[in-house]
Amino acid sequence: MTTPKPAPHLVAVGLFLGARLAGAAVLTLVATLAGQRPLALLGRSWDSVWYLGIAVHGYGHDLPSHAPGVHSDLAFFPLYPALVRAVTAVLPVTGGAAGLLISWAAAAVAAAGIYAVGDLLHGRSTGIALVLLWGLLPHSVVLSMAYTEPLLTALAAWSLYALLAGNWLWAGALAALAGLSRPNGFAVAAAVLATAGCTVWRRHGKVSHRLWTGAALAPLGWAGYVLRVGLHEGDPLGGYFEVQRQWGSRFDFGRGSLHFVHLMVAHGSPFVFPVTLLIVAAGTVLFVLLALDRAPVPLLVHSGVLLLIALGGSGFFESKPRFLLPAFPLLLPLARLLVRLARTRPWHTTVLVATLAGFSYLYGAYLVVYAHTPL
């Protein structure tokens, strides 16, 4: 009697969880040697402190900034803190623990969705490779933290899968939730709207009501929160963007980033900034390869909008790789190459994956424990 093989999606999620558990083990070792508590670092670092504060106290707690104005918690979208509050109401856990549980669960759901997209387009092997590469990105330590990127990626992956499968209602509903999770979550709605527009054009307007409903649902989450903040600030259309400006975050077509890169080259910089520049440059190259490979419209639009935000937005330069974590379709060309390499040179593939894992784990531990720069 032969033992049944595990389902491919379980293999993909299992590899992802194994990769992240190994990364967490390395981080735990490094943090312990540095005299710090690993769970506190994962659960209460940088933005996670703001989200947990909103979950406990609600909105309306500002902090002074070095620039004119204040740092308002209205810059943070509401879905993640609402989930934290819901978990703490049901389970006897702290806000930090609830945030980690949500992020870990969302990361696993995201891995399953990423596999589903890769499998649908290029087969099971590519789906598994896509998930593995996503779990071994240099900034994949964020997927183990109380941050919103795992939640956004989970919603984005399954919304994109629904689009590719022609399920407009699910695509629109998930895009609306994605828009409530992060400022760049509107990339998912953009993918839904662009795909809907292309479909209407190709079919000369002869489409089902489900398409129109899904397209109408998609932007509601993001637009609704931006409008709510605008009304609160007394400027319905510009209020939210003024809140972001006070954080030093605005879309300036890359002028701020270019100035930062110029200073980095002229005067030198910590290790984090050159790595950030390399990651963003690699993302740009991968988008070109994805376009040349004639990837489906929703993947191109979703990844393109996220990349445009990373390239054209000012603010914390070192956070740009984190903003690209939900842009997993950018990894499709590498995933297909990895599958071909595994078939012809398995030993070389093993060494390559081990090298990626080693860098991801050590760099992730460095970012969280020693870098002291915003993630």
Coordinates of C-alpha atoms in Angstrom, one line a residue, residues 16 110 114 133-145 147-150 152-154 156 182 184 279 302-303 306-307 310 319-331 375:
F16 CA 7.0 28.6 3.8
A110 CA -1.0 34.5 1.9
I114 CA 0.5 32.8 -3.7
L133 CA 11.1 32.7 -2.8
W134 CA 8.6 35.0 -1.1
G135 CA 9.4 33.5 2.2
L136 CA 13.1 34.0 1.7
L137 CA 13.1 37.6 0.6
P138 CA 15.6 39.8 2.5
H139 CA 12.8 41.6 4.3
S140 CA 10.7 38.5 4.9
V141 CA 11.3 38.9 8.7
V142 CA 8.4 41.4 8.5
L143 CA 6.1 38.4 7.8
S144 CA 6.9 37.2 11.3
M145 CA 6.2 40.6 12.9
Y147 CA 2.9 44.3 10.8
T148 CA 0.2 44.6 8.2
E149 CA 2.1 43.3 5.1
P150 CA 1.1 39.6 5.8
L152 CA -2.4 42.8 2.8
T153 CA -0.6 40.0 0.9
A154 CA -3.2 37.4 1.9
A156 CA -4.2 40.6 -2.4
R182 CA -2.7 49.7 4.3
N184 CA -0.9 51.0 -0.6
I279 CA 16.2 45.5 -3.7
H302 CA -1.0 45.2 -8.8
S303 CA 2.8 44.9 -8.9
L306 CA 3.2 48.9 -5.6
L307 CA 6.5 49.5 -7.4
A310 CA 8.0 52.5 -3.7
S319 CA 10.9 51.0 4.3
K320 CA 10.6 50.6 0.6
P321 CA 11.5 46.8 0.5
R322 CA 8.7 46.2 3.0
F323 CA 6.2 48.0 0.7
L324 CA 7.2 45.6 -2.0
L325 CA 6.5 42.4 0.0
P326 CA 2.9 42.2 -1.3
A327 CA 4.2 42.5 -4.9
F328 CA 4.8 38.8 -5.0
P329 CA 4.1 38.5 -8.8
L330 CA 7.4 40.2 -9.4
L331 CA 9.0 36.9 -8.3
L375 CA 11.2 48.8 9.0

